[in-house]
mmCIF file of C-alpha atoms in Angstrom:
data_model
loop_
_atom_site.group_PDB
_atom_site.id
_atom_site.type_symbol
_atom_site.label_atom_id
_atom_site.label_comp_id
_atom_site.label_asym_id
_atom_site.label_seq_id
_atom_site.Cartn_x
_atom_site.Cartn_y
_atom_site.Cartn_z
ATOM 1 C CA MET A 8 -34.385 -37.939 -77.616
ATOM 2 C CA LYS A 9 -33.164 -36.149 -80.711
ATOM 3 C CA THR A 10 -29.473 -36.859 -80.169
ATOM 4 C CA LEU A 11 -29.649 -40.611 -79.729
ATOM 5 C CA LYS A 12 -31.437 -40.918 -83.065
ATOM 6 C CA LYS A 13 -28.627 -38.969 -84.695
ATOM 7 C CA ILE A 14 -25.984 -41.297 -83.290
ATOM 8 C CA ALA A 15 -27.872 -44.385 -84.436
ATOM 9 C CA ALA A 16 -28.618 -42.928 -87.864
ATOM 10 C CA ALA A 17 -24.975 -42.478 -88.705
ATOM 11 C CA THR A 18 -24.238 -46.148 -88.165
ATOM 12 C CA ALA A 19 -27.385 -47.504 -89.810
ATOM 13 C CA THR A 20 -26.786 -50.138 -92.439
ATOM 14 C CA LEU A 21 -27.197 -47.922 -95.446
ATOM 15 C CA ALA A 22 -25.629 -49.809 -98.313
ATOM 16 C CA VAL A 23 -23.208 -47.108 -99.366
ATOM 17 C CA ALA A 24 -21.543 -48.038 -102.630
ATOM 18 C CA ALA A 25 -17.850 -48.893 -102.419
ATOM 19 C CA SER A 26 -16.759 -46.119 -104.753
ATOM 20 C CA SER A 27 -13.235 -44.930 -104.145
ATOM 21 C CA VAL A 28 -12.482 -41.469 -102.843
ATOM 22 C CA ALA A 29 -9.424 -39.670 -104.070
ATOM 23 C CA GLY A 30 -6.821 -38.705 -101.526
ATOM 24 C CA CYS A 31 -5.945 -39.933 -98.065
ATOM 25 C CA SER A 32 -8.089 -39.716 -94.978
ATOM 26 C CA PRO A 33 -7.635 -36.301 -93.350
ATOM 27 C CA SER A 34 -5.730 -35.859 -90.162
ATOM 28 C CA ILE A 35 -6.777 -33.147 -87.751
ATOM 29 C CA GLY A 36 -4.171 -30.524 -87.199
ATOM 30 C CA GLY A 37 -3.133 -26.938 -87.662
ATOM 31 C CA ASN A 38 -5.897 -24.361 -87.435
ATOM 32 C CA THR A 39 -8.530 -26.934 -88.354
ATOM 33 C CA GLN A 40 -8.748 -28.674 -84.983
ATOM 34 C CA LYS A 41 -11.978 -26.784 -84.317
ATOM 35 C CA ALA A 42 -14.728 -26.579 -86.900
ATOM 36 C CA MET A 43 -16.635 -23.656 -85.398
ATOM 37 C CA THR A 44 -17.413 -21.783 -82.228
ATOM 38 C CA ILE A 45 -20.978 -21.696 -80.904
ATOM 39 C CA ASN A 46 -22.015 -19.660 -77.895
ATOM 40 C CA GLY A 47 -18.361 -19.428 -76.896
ATOM 41 C CA LYS A 48 -17.872 -23.178 -77.163
ATOM 42 C CA GLU A 49 -15.369 -24.605 -79.592
ATOM 43 C CA ILE A 50 -16.750 -27.511 -81.619
ATOM 44 C CA PRO A 51 -13.984 -30.040 -82.279
ATOM 45 C CA ALA A 52 -13.367 -31.031 -85.866
ATOM 46 C CA GLY A 53 -14.088 -34.647 -84.913
ATOM 47 C CA VAL A 54 -17.647 -33.752 -83.888
ATOM 48 C CA PHE A 55 -18.189 -31.873 -87.151
ATOM 49 C CA ILE A 56 -16.769 -34.761 -89.200
ATOM 50 C CA TYR A 57 -19.012 -37.229 -87.395
ATOM 51 C CA TYR A 58 -22.085 -35.175 -88.222
ATOM 52 C CA THR A 59 -20.838 -34.706 -91.789
ATOM 53 C CA ILE A 60 -20.686 -38.479 -92.234
ATOM 54 C CA GLN A 61 -24.184 -38.752 -90.814
ATOM 55 C CA ALA A 62 -25.464 -36.012 -93.115
ATOM 56 C CA TYR A 63 -23.873 -37.787 -96.076
ATOM 57 C CA SER A 64 -25.741 -40.981 -95.147
ATOM 58 C CA GLU A 65 -28.982 -38.993 -95.017
ATOM 59 C CA ALA A 66 -28.272 -37.426 -98.393
ATOM 60 C CA SER A 67 -27.586 -40.876 -99.840
ATOM 61 C CA ALA A 68 -30.894 -42.155 -98.459
ATOM 62 C CA ILE A 69 -32.798 -39.204 -99.938
ATOM 63 C CA ILE A 70 -31.275 -39.782 -103.360
ATOM 64 C CA GLN A 71 -31.933 -43.514 -103.106
ATOM 65 C CA GLY A 72 -35.601 -42.797 -102.425
ATOM 66 C CA GLU A 73 -37.777 -45.860 -102.905
ATOM 67 C CA GLY A 74 -35.018 -47.745 -104.676
ATOM 68 C CA THR A 75 -33.230 -50.770 -103.280
ATOM 69 C CA THR A 76 -29.692 -49.850 -104.335
ATOM 70 C CA ALA A 77 -27.793 -47.054 -102.626
ATOM 71 C CA PRO A 78 -26.324 -44.428 -104.955
ATOM 72 C CA ALA A 79 -22.611 -44.378 -105.658
ATOM 73 C CA ILE A 80 -20.610 -41.684 -103.901
ATOM 74 C CA GLU A 81 -20.079 -39.872 -107.190
ATOM 75 C CA GLU A 82 -23.818 -39.842 -107.791
ATOM 76 C CA VAL A 83 -24.390 -38.190 -104.424
ATOM 77 C CA ARG A 84 -21.602 -35.697 -105.142
ATOM 78 C CA ASN A 85 -23.252 -34.626 -108.399
ATOM 79 C CA ALA A 86 -26.779 -34.407 -107.014
ATOM 80 C CA ASN A 87 -28.834 -31.455 -105.835
ATOM 81 C CA ILE A 88 -30.990 -31.740 -102.710
ATOM 82 C CA ASP A 89 -33.608 -29.123 -101.851
ATOM 83 C CA GLU A 90 -32.364 -27.132 -104.839
ATOM 84 C CA ILE A 91 -28.777 -26.822 -103.582
ATOM 85 C CA ASP A 92 -25.683 -28.869 -104.356
ATOM 86 C CA SER A 93 -25.121 -31.904 -102.177
ATOM 87 C CA THR A 94 -21.888 -30.577 -100.647
ATOM 88 C CA SER A 95 -23.662 -27.483 -99.328
ATOM 89 C CA TRP A 96 -26.671 -29.522 -98.181
ATOM 90 C CA ILE A 97 -24.485 -31.965 -96.246
ATOM 91 C CA GLN A 98 -22.423 -29.241 -94.596
ATOM 92 C CA ASN A 99 -25.549 -27.256 -93.706
ATOM 93 C CA LYS A 100 -27.051 -30.349 -92.121
ATOM 94 C CA ALA A 101 -23.832 -31.087 -90.212
ATOM 95 C CA THR A 102 -23.828 -27.489 -88.962
ATOM 96 C CA GLU A 103 -27.418 -27.887 -87.734
ATOM 97 C CA TYR A 104 -26.395 -30.970 -85.784
ATOM 98 C CA CYS A 105 -23.453 -29.141 -84.265
ATOM 99 C CA LEU A 106 -25.855 -26.395 -83.171
ATOM 100 C CA ASP A 107 -28.058 -29.030 -81.512
ATOM 101 C CA TYR A 108 -24.994 -30.500 -79.826
ATOM 102 C CA ALA A 109 -23.815 -27.133 -78.518
ATOM 103 C CA GLY A 110 -27.332 -26.104 -77.550
ATOM 104 C CA LEU A 111 -27.815 -29.163 -75.368
ATOM 105 C CA ILE A 112 -24.486 -28.636 -73.613
ATOM 106 C CA SER A 113 -25.306 -24.960 -72.998
ATOM 107 C CA GLU A 114 -28.770 -25.724 -71.651
ATOM 108 C CA PHE A 115 -27.421 -28.484 -69.446
ATOM 109 C CA GLU A 116 -24.949 -26.065 -67.942
ATOM 110 C CA ALA A 117 -27.677 -23.422 -67.558
ATOM 111 C CA ILE A 118 -29.797 -25.723 -65.380
ATOM 112 C CA GLY A 119 -26.738 -26.691 -63.328
ATOM 113 C CA GLY A 120 -26.766 -30.253 -64.603
ATOM 114 C CA GLN A 121 -24.179 -32.825 -63.557
ATOM 115 C CA LEU A 122 -23.889 -36.253 -65.155
ATOM 116 C CA SER A 123 -23.568 -39.124 -62.733
ATOM 117 C CA LYS A 124 -20.734 -41.621 -63.001
ATOM 118 C CA GLU A 125 -23.277 -44.191 -64.171
ATOM 119 C CA ASP A 126 -24.426 -41.910 -66.993
ATOM 120 C CA LYS A 127 -20.850 -41.165 -68.046
ATOM 121 C CA ASP A 128 -20.012 -44.860 -68.055
ATOM 122 C CA ALA A 129 -23.126 -45.649 -70.094
ATOM 123 C CA ALA A 130 -22.276 -42.870 -72.551
ATOM 124 C CA ALA A 131 -18.744 -44.236 -72.916
ATOM 125 C CA GLU A 132 -20.118 -47.714 -73.586
ATOM 126 C CA MET A 133 -22.509 -46.311 -76.187
ATOM 127 C CA ALA A 134 -19.721 -44.359 -77.861
ATOM 128 C CA GLU A 135 -17.416 -47.368 -78.008
ATOM 129 C CA TYR A 136 -20.169 -49.487 -79.560
ATOM 130 C CA TYR A 137 -21.053 -47.046 -82.324
ATOM 131 C CA TYR A 138 -17.392 -46.183 -82.887
ATOM 132 C CA SER A 139 -16.598 -49.847 -83.508
ATOM 133 C CA MET A 140 -19.586 -50.190 -85.836
ATOM 134 C CA ASP A 141 -18.420 -47.589 -88.342
ATOM 135 C CA PRO A 142 -14.760 -47.735 -89.472
ATOM 136 C CA ARG A 143 -15.209 -44.459 -91.338
ATOM 137 C CA LEU A 144 -15.037 -42.579 -88.052
ATOM 138 C CA ALA A 145 -11.474 -43.534 -87.197
ATOM 139 C CA GLU A 146 -10.449 -43.373 -90.862
ATOM 140 C CA ASN A 147 -11.555 -39.747 -90.999
ATOM 141 C CA GLY A 148 -9.912 -38.670 -87.769
ATOM 142 C CA VAL A 149 -12.907 -38.780 -85.430
ATOM 143 C CA SER A 150 -11.615 -39.657 -81.979
ATOM 144 C CA LEU A 151 -13.342 -41.854 -79.448
ATOM 145 C CA GLU A 152 -13.351 -38.835 -77.129
ATOM 146 C CA SER A 153 -15.466 -36.898 -79.634
ATOM 147 C CA MET A 154 -17.883 -39.804 -79.773
ATOM 148 C CA LYS A 155 -18.072 -39.900 -75.975
ATOM 149 C CA SER A 156 -18.838 -36.189 -75.908
ATOM 150 C CA ILE A 157 -21.662 -36.674 -78.414
ATOM 151 C CA ALA A 158 -22.993 -39.676 -76.496
ATOM 152 C CA GLU A 159 -23.017 -37.714 -73.239
ATOM 153 C CA THR A 160 -25.436 -35.204 -74.749
ATOM 154 C CA THR A 161 -28.064 -37.964 -74.912
ATOM 155 C CA TYR A 162 -27.904 -38.217 -71.118
ATOM 156 C CA MET A 163 -27.801 -34.443 -70.781
ATOM 157 C CA GLU A 164 -30.959 -34.296 -72.855
ATOM 158 C CA THR A 165 -32.723 -36.704 -70.512
ATOM 159 C CA GLU A 166 -31.790 -34.533 -67.533
ATOM 160 C CA ILE A 167 -32.924 -31.367 -69.337
ATOM 161 C CA PHE A 168 -36.271 -32.973 -70.091
ATOM 162 C CA LYS A 169 -36.730 -34.096 -66.488
ATOM 163 C CA HIS A 170 -35.742 -30.648 -65.218
ATOM 164 C CA TYR A 171 -38.568 -28.983 -67.125
ATOM 165 C CA TYR A 172 -41.230 -31.700 -67.504
ATOM 166 C CA ASP A 173 -41.022 -33.904 -64.418
ATOM 167 C CA PHE A 174 -43.725 -33.596 -61.739
ATOM 168 C CA ASP A 175 -41.832 -30.811 -59.990
ATOM 169 C CA GLY A 176 -40.680 -29.159 -63.245
ATOM 170 C CA GLU A 177 -41.890 -25.710 -64.278
ATOM 171 C CA LYS A 178 -43.435 -27.057 -67.505
ATOM 172 C CA GLY A 179 -44.675 -30.409 -66.213
ATOM 173 C CA CYS A 180 -47.969 -31.558 -64.730
ATOM 174 C CA SER A 181 -49.038 -33.292 -61.535
ATOM 175 C CA GLU A 182 -49.009 -37.056 -61.188
ATOM 176 C CA ASP A 183 -52.817 -37.168 -61.251
ATOM 177 C CA GLU A 184 -52.888 -35.137 -64.472
ATOM 178 C CA LEU A 185 -50.379 -37.499 -66.077
ATOM 179 C CA LYS A 186 -52.497 -40.480 -65.046
ATOM 180 C CA ASP A 187 -55.488 -38.821 -66.693
ATOM 181 C CA PHE A 188 -53.451 -38.338 -69.870
ATOM 182 C CA PHE A 189 -52.352 -41.975 -69.818
ATOM 183 C CA ASP A 190 -55.925 -43.168 -69.306
ATOM 184 C CA GLU A 191 -57.287 -40.974 -72.106
ATOM 185 C CA ASN A 192 -54.657 -41.892 -74.675
ATOM 186 C CA TYR A 193 -53.997 -45.580 -74.043
ATOM 187 C CA ALA A 194 -56.177 -48.660 -73.774
ATOM 188 C CA ARG A 195 -55.696 -52.104 -72.247
ATOM 189 C CA VAL A 196 -56.977 -54.473 -74.906
ATOM 190 C CA LYS A 197 -57.053 -58.229 -75.243
ATOM 191 C CA TYR A 198 -58.533 -59.968 -78.257
ATOM 192 C CA VAL A 199 -58.815 -63.176 -80.199
ATOM 193 C CA SER A 200 -58.442 -63.081 -83.974
ATOM 194 C CA ILE A 201 -60.771 -65.357 -85.931
ATOM 195 C CA SER A 202 -59.902 -65.940 -89.570
ATOM 196 C CA LEU A 203 -62.612 -66.032 -92.248
ATOM 197 C CA THR A 204 -60.230 -67.604 -94.751
ATOM 198 C CA ASP A 205 -59.271 -71.205 -95.398
ATOM 199 C CA GLU A 206 -55.835 -72.847 -95.592
ATOM 200 C CA ALA A 207 -55.306 -71.486 -99.082
ATOM 201 C CA GLY A 208 -56.127 -67.961 -97.990
ATOM 202 C CA GLU A 209 -59.493 -68.000 -99.758
ATOM 203 C CA LYS A 210 -62.644 -66.649 -98.137
ATOM 204 C CA VAL A 211 -64.724 -69.417 -96.543
ATOM 205 C CA ASP A 212 -68.212 -70.123 -97.877
ATOM 206 C CA ALA A 213 -71.303 -68.471 -96.427
ATOM 207 C CA ALA A 214 -72.219 -71.407 -94.188
ATOM 208 C CA GLN A 215 -68.747 -71.589 -92.645
ATOM 209 C CA GLU A 216 -68.631 -67.827 -92.177
ATOM 210 C CA LYS A 217 -71.953 -67.933 -90.342
ATOM 211 C CA LYS A 218 -70.610 -70.676 -88.095
ATOM 212 C CA LEU A 219 -67.487 -68.690 -87.283
ATOM 213 C CA ARG A 220 -69.495 -65.547 -86.566
ATOM 214 C CA ASN A 221 -71.806 -67.469 -84.245
ATOM 215 C CA MET A 222 -68.731 -68.897 -82.535
ATOM 216 C CA ALA A 223 -67.352 -65.373 -82.039
ATOM 217 C CA ALA A 224 -70.685 -64.185 -80.611
ATOM 218 C CA ASP A 225 -70.737 -67.115 -78.190
ATOM 219 C CA TYR A 226 -67.173 -66.364 -77.139
ATOM 220 C CA ALA A 227 -68.127 -62.760 -76.327
ATOM 221 C CA LYS A 228 -71.077 -64.003 -74.245
ATOM 222 C CA GLN A 229 -68.772 -66.387 -72.358
ATOM 223 C CA VAL A 230 -66.435 -63.548 -71.438
ATOM 224 C CA ASN A 231 -69.256 -61.184 -70.496
ATOM 225 C CA ALA A 232 -70.821 -63.830 -68.236
ATOM 226 C CA LYS A 233 -67.785 -63.535 -65.975
ATOM 227 C CA THR A 234 -67.519 -60.873 -63.307
ATOM 228 C CA GLY A 235 -64.376 -58.973 -62.469
ATOM 229 C CA ASP A 236 -61.390 -57.842 -64.496
ATOM 230 C CA LEU A 237 -59.199 -60.870 -63.873
ATOM 231 C CA ASN A 238 -61.932 -63.430 -64.535
ATOM 232 C CA LYS A 239 -62.781 -61.836 -67.864
ATOM 233 C CA MET A 240 -59.120 -61.842 -68.850
ATOM 234 C CA HIS A 241 -58.714 -65.495 -67.933
ATOM 235 C CA GLU A 242 -61.887 -66.383 -69.835
ATOM 236 C CA LEU A 243 -60.552 -64.688 -72.966
ATOM 237 C CA ASP A 244 -57.478 -66.915 -72.701
ATOM 238 C CA ALA A 245 -59.790 -69.926 -72.502
ATOM 239 C CA VAL A 246 -61.688 -68.670 -75.535
ATOM 240 C CA LYS A 247 -58.451 -68.354 -77.450
ATOM 241 C CA GLU A 248 -57.480 -71.904 -76.554
ATOM 242 C CA ASP A 249 -60.872 -73.198 -77.672
ATOM 243 C CA TYR A 250 -60.617 -71.424 -81.034
ATOM 244 C CA GLU A 251 -57.111 -72.740 -81.659
ATOM 245 C CA GLU A 252 -58.243 -76.265 -80.861
ATOM 246 C CA TYR A 253 -61.096 -75.817 -83.329
ATOM 247 C CA VAL A 254 -58.671 -74.666 -86.029
ATOM 248 C CA ALA A 255 -56.326 -77.559 -85.317
ATOM 249 C CA LYS A 256 -59.148 -80.073 -85.720
ATOM 250 C CA ASN A 257 -60.340 -78.548 -88.971
ATOM 251 C CA THR A 258 -57.078 -78.145 -90.820
ATOM 252 C CA THR A 259 -54.053 -80.220 -91.754
ATOM 253 C CA THR A 260 -51.705 -77.299 -91.094
ATOM 254 C CA ALA A 261 -50.348 -76.063 -87.783
ATOM 255 C CA VAL A 262 -52.487 -73.486 -86.039
ATOM 256 C CA GLY A 263 -49.824 -70.831 -86.217
ATOM 257 C CA GLU A 264 -49.834 -71.109 -90.004
ATOM 258 C CA THR A 265 -53.584 -70.906 -90.518
ATOM 259 C CA THR A 266 -54.510 -67.973 -88.346
ATOM 260 C CA THR A 267 -54.195 -64.650 -90.102
ATOM 261 C CA THR A 268 -52.351 -61.803 -88.439
ATOM 262 C CA THR A 269 -53.650 -58.586 -89.899
ATOM 263 C CA THR A 270 -51.991 -55.977 -87.706
ATOM 264 C CA THR A 271 -48.607 -55.676 -86.099
ATOM 265 C CA THR A 272 -50.217 -55.949 -82.667
ATOM 266 C CA THR A 273 -52.078 -59.226 -83.287
ATOM 267 C CA THR A 274 -50.551 -62.498 -82.111
ATOM 268 C CA THR A 275 -52.438 -65.650 -82.999
ATOM 269 C CA THR A 276 -49.784 -68.382 -83.041
ATOM 270 C CA ALA A 277 -50.206 -71.221 -80.586
ATOM 271 C CA GLU A 278 -46.703 -70.992 -79.204
ATOM 272 C CA ASN A 279 -47.366 -67.462 -77.942
ATOM 273 C CA THR A 280 -50.552 -68.422 -76.103
ATOM 274 C CA THR A 281 -50.695 -69.415 -72.433
ATOM 275 C CA THR A 282 -54.077 -70.956 -71.842
ATOM 276 C CA THR A 283 -53.851 -71.554 -68.112
ATOM 277 C CA THR A 284 -51.572 -68.667 -67.314
ATOM 278 C CA THR A 285 -51.373 -67.236 -63.826
ATOM 279 C CA ASP A 286 -50.729 -63.869 -65.473
ATOM 280 C CA PRO A 287 -54.006 -62.613 -67.004
ATOM 281 C CA TYR A 288 -52.124 -59.748 -68.659
ATOM 282 C CA ALA A 289 -49.810 -62.022 -70.651
ATOM 283 C CA ASN A 290 -51.651 -61.592 -73.955
ATOM 284 C CA GLU A 291 -52.753 -58.010 -73.421
ATOM 285 C CA ARG A 292 -51.924 -55.147 -75.734
ATOM 286 C CA LEU A 293 -51.431 -51.547 -74.655
ATOM 287 C CA ILE A 294 -52.725 -49.520 -77.596
ATOM 288 C CA GLN A 295 -52.129 -45.803 -78.088
ATOM 289 C CA LYS A 296 -54.864 -43.565 -79.415
ATOM 290 C CA LEU A 297 -54.053 -42.489 -82.948
ATOM 291 C CA THR A 298 -53.731 -38.778 -83.648
ATOM 292 C CA SER A 299 -52.169 -36.765 -86.438
ATOM 293 C CA THR A 300 -48.820 -36.995 -84.584
ATOM 294 C CA THR A 301 -48.921 -40.609 -83.417
ATOM 295 C CA ALA A 302 -49.982 -42.057 -86.776
ATOM 296 C CA ALA A 303 -46.745 -42.880 -88.550
ATOM 297 C CA ASP A 304 -48.106 -41.922 -91.948
ATOM 298 C CA SER A 305 -50.481 -39.171 -90.765
ATOM 299 C CA THR A 306 -53.622 -41.194 -91.270
ATOM 300 C CA SER A 307 -55.688 -39.237 -88.770
ATOM 301 C CA THR A 308 -59.172 -38.448 -90.071
ATOM 302 C CA GLU A 309 -58.386 -34.812 -89.368
ATOM 303 C CA THR A 310 -55.549 -34.709 -91.869
ATOM 304 C CA THR A 311 -56.086 -37.505 -94.380
ATOM 305 C CA THR A 312 -59.070 -38.681 -96.358
ATOM 306 C CA THR A 313 -59.833 -42.380 -96.465
ATOM 307 C CA ALA A 314 -59.271 -42.332 -100.213
ATOM 308 C CA GLU A 315 -55.583 -41.642 -99.530
ATOM 309 C CA GLU A 316 -55.233 -44.505 -97.057
ATOM 310 C CA SER A 317 -54.063 -47.995 -97.802
ATOM 311 C CA ASP A 318 -56.468 -50.742 -96.808
ATOM 312 C CA THR A 319 -54.204 -51.829 -93.965
ATOM 313 C CA THR A 320 -53.897 -48.288 -92.629
ATOM 314 C CA LYS A 321 -57.630 -47.777 -92.821
ATOM 315 C CA ASP A 322 -58.294 -51.052 -90.990
ATOM 316 C CA THR A 323 -55.903 -50.030 -88.225
ATOM 317 C CA ARG A 324 -57.412 -46.560 -87.909
ATOM 318 C CA LEU A 325 -60.983 -47.811 -87.761
ATOM 319 C CA PHE A 326 -60.082 -50.437 -85.153
ATOM 320 C CA ASN A 327 -58.367 -47.741 -83.098
ATOM 321 C CA GLU A 328 -61.442 -45.520 -83.323
ATOM 322 C CA PHE A 329 -63.648 -48.447 -82.288
ATOM 323 C CA ILE A 330 -61.519 -49.090 -79.201
ATOM 324 C CA PHE A 331 -61.494 -45.482 -78.025
ATOM 325 C CA ASN A 332 -64.890 -44.260 -79.180
ATOM 326 C CA THR A 333 -67.211 -47.280 -79.083
ATOM 327 C CA LEU A 334 -65.909 -50.205 -77.044
ATOM 328 C CA LYS A 335 -67.124 -50.076 -73.453
ATOM 329 C CA THR A 336 -64.728 -50.952 -70.666
ATOM 330 C CA GLY A 337 -65.320 -54.434 -69.286
ATOM 331 C CA LYS A 338 -67.494 -55.704 -72.132
ATOM 332 C CA ALA A 339 -66.321 -58.089 -74.849
ATOM 333 C CA GLU A 340 -67.600 -57.381 -78.354
ATOM 334 C CA VAL A 341 -67.258 -58.886 -81.812
ATOM 335 C CA TYR A 342 -65.543 -56.546 -84.274
ATOM 336 C CA ASP A 343 -65.217 -56.944 -88.047
ATOM 337 C CA TYR A 344 -61.604 -55.991 -88.624
ATOM 338 C CA ASN A 345 -61.842 -56.554 -92.366
ATOM 339 C CA ASP A 346 -63.368 -59.010 -94.845
ATOM 340 C CA GLU A 347 -60.998 -61.747 -93.723
ATOM 341 C CA THR A 348 -60.824 -61.342 -89.948
ATOM 342 C CA ILE A 349 -63.094 -60.742 -86.990
ATOM 343 C CA TYR A 350 -62.051 -60.091 -83.409
ATOM 344 C CA VAL A 351 -63.504 -60.915 -80.041
ATOM 345 C CA VAL A 352 -62.109 -57.915 -78.218
ATOM 346 C CA LEU A 353 -62.159 -56.822 -74.585
ATOM 347 C CA ARG A 354 -61.051 -53.486 -73.129
ATOM 348 C CA GLU A 355 -60.338 -53.273 -69.416
ATOM 349 C CA ASP A 356 -59.670 -50.498 -66.925
ATOM 350 C CA LEU A 357 -56.161 -49.124 -67.433
ATOM 351 C CA ARG A 358 -56.038 -47.611 -63.949
ATOM 352 C CA VAL A 359 -56.095 -51.100 -62.428
ATOM 353 C CA ARG A 360 -52.520 -51.488 -63.623
ATOM 354 C CA MET A 361 -51.316 -48.017 -62.626
ATOM 355 C CA ASN A 362 -49.082 -49.029 -59.740
ATOM 356 C CA GLU A 363 -45.333 -48.843 -59.169
ATOM 357 C CA ASP A 364 -44.857 -52.569 -59.778
ATOM 358 C CA ASP A 365 -46.638 -52.501 -63.115
ATOM 359 C CA LEU A 366 -47.508 -49.703 -65.555
ATOM 360 C CA TRP A 367 -46.678 -46.852 -63.195
ATOM 361 C CA SER A 368 -43.017 -47.602 -62.575
ATOM 362 C CA GLU A 369 -40.437 -44.841 -62.885
ATOM 363 C CA ASP A 370 -39.545 -45.930 -66.411
ATOM 364 C CA HIS A 371 -43.188 -45.989 -67.487
ATOM 365 C CA ILE A 372 -43.789 -42.542 -66.000
ATOM 366 C CA THR A 373 -40.831 -41.133 -67.927
ATOM 367 C CA GLU A 374 -42.106 -42.742 -71.123
ATOM 368 C CA ILE A 375 -45.601 -41.282 -70.707
ATOM 369 C CA GLN A 376 -44.140 -37.855 -69.953
ATOM 370 C CA SER A 377 -42.071 -38.025 -73.121
ATOM 371 C CA VAL A 378 -45.172 -38.900 -75.144
ATOM 372 C CA LYS A 379 -47.182 -36.071 -73.599
ATOM 373 C CA TYR A 380 -44.514 -33.388 -73.935
ATOM 374 C CA TYR A 381 -42.372 -34.508 -76.867
ATOM 375 C CA ASP A 382 -43.619 -31.927 -79.383
ATOM 376 C CA GLU A 383 -43.508 -29.135 -76.813
ATOM 377 C CA TYR A 384 -40.006 -30.148 -75.738
ATOM 378 C CA ILE A 385 -38.690 -30.251 -79.307
ATOM 379 C CA LYS A 386 -40.109 -26.784 -79.976
ATOM 380 C CA PHE A 387 -38.572 -25.508 -76.729
ATOM 381 C CA ILE A 388 -35.122 -26.879 -77.556
ATOM 382 C CA ASP A 389 -35.305 -25.766 -81.189
ATOM 383 C CA GLU A 390 -36.074 -22.204 -80.114
ATOM 384 C CA LYS A 391 -32.951 -22.173 -77.986
ATOM 385 C CA THR A 392 -30.859 -23.771 -80.719
ATOM 386 C CA ASN A 393 -32.152 -21.393 -83.393
ATOM 387 C CA ALA A 394 -30.995 -18.462 -81.295
ATOM 388 C CA LEU A 395 -27.392 -19.664 -81.591
ATOM 389 C CA THR A 396 -25.097 -18.517 -84.379
ATOM 390 C CA PRO A 397 -22.079 -20.576 -85.459
ATOM 391 C CA GLU A 398 -18.779 -18.843 -86.105
ATOM 392 C CA LYS A 399 -17.448 -21.146 -88.783
ATOM 393 C CA ASN A 400 -13.787 -21.949 -89.268
ATOM 394 C CA ASP A 401 -13.646 -21.706 -93.048
ATOM 395 C CA SER A 402 -10.370 -23.635 -93.161
ATOM 396 C CA ALA A 403 -11.990 -26.589 -91.409
ATOM 397 C CA TYR A 404 -15.062 -26.451 -93.638
ATOM 398 C CA ARG A 405 -12.806 -26.594 -96.701
ATOM 399 C CA ARG A 406 -10.573 -29.306 -95.303
ATOM 400 C CA TYR A 407 -13.450 -31.537 -94.212
ATOM 401 C CA GLU A 408 -15.737 -31.108 -97.171
ATOM 402 C CA PRO A 409 -17.782 -34.322 -97.368
ATOM 403 C CA PHE A 410 -16.274 -35.643 -100.567
ATOM 404 C CA LYS A 411 -12.747 -35.212 -99.254
ATOM 405 C CA LEU A 412 -13.615 -37.734 -96.545
ATOM 406 C CA GLU A 413 -13.556 -41.504 -96.751
ATOM 407 C CA LEU A 414 -17.242 -42.210 -97.204
ATOM 408 C CA SER A 415 -17.320 -45.831 -98.260
ATOM 409 C CA ASN A 416 -18.119 -48.154 -95.361
ATOM 410 C CA GLU A 417 -17.047 -51.301 -97.180
#
């Protein structure tokens, strides 16, 4: 969970400037083959170098800020981050990552974990992929074996999580309790987006708006006249088809270009619509209840005032609150998303789809467990990691200072 993000972050396409670095790429040898010892475990220099490169990329991103051009290596070298020089910041961050790495290995051993051949093979494949993506790794003496060791901790982490938070884990919950959590925090939603703007993106006149609102109200009545979950879902598909045909007849532009998508979860293009589908769930959305932790920019009403929200964020939050606090299961309603868009929206019973062939498969269960326990798990692991103390090899820290490495990825 934490580790996989670290691997991916180091190979992200940060546009690091092609400034030259004095000196040759370091080779690992002498008394610098290990960077530190943690909990009796020697941390290879290659692991430390890998995390140093990652920490450098993070430092570069921090200095870049909102800008579009990555800072030159020399600019990063001369910068201060969190009131300390960049070299110290990068090495401190790399040390933290090494502590995480060692902590996961130690905890995995403590629970008697054993990686399967399949997990080891998958870790090797992951390592080879990321190793090939970033030439700086080989140039700086990081071996493929070090990368495989790092990749294996991602699979160790999964096993650690399952050990503690699966149904039979000491920190987990029962299957019924997890289903309750899923039902309380997610919603099955299907909706049709009706635009109140014309081809030019201008608001329609009052007469046309009234017509569109009446159309939306009629659509909701059509859906509500049906009985049963599946029939309502199919009727909403028919409603969507009818609206798209209306748009096509009243515009010279393709439907997909005239409908207005106002949230990342709305799909209104004709090519993504199946009007006579045998799968009533095809156009459904599974929406998570927003909280202070799930909102990407902390837009929960508990932590942020509406004055601090962007219009788009506010629209999303209010729609989310409508779904979870107002919209009744099994009843279609018309919702004013904003001044330009209204929805005909239907929420259906999530438990209908909680079966092993659908939303209650093993993978889905693991995903819901990770959502429920993520914060608790991170705190648990951090407490164990924070109890570890690195015994640094000063020679290695000097030899592999970030700006002695080859940092340009061009």
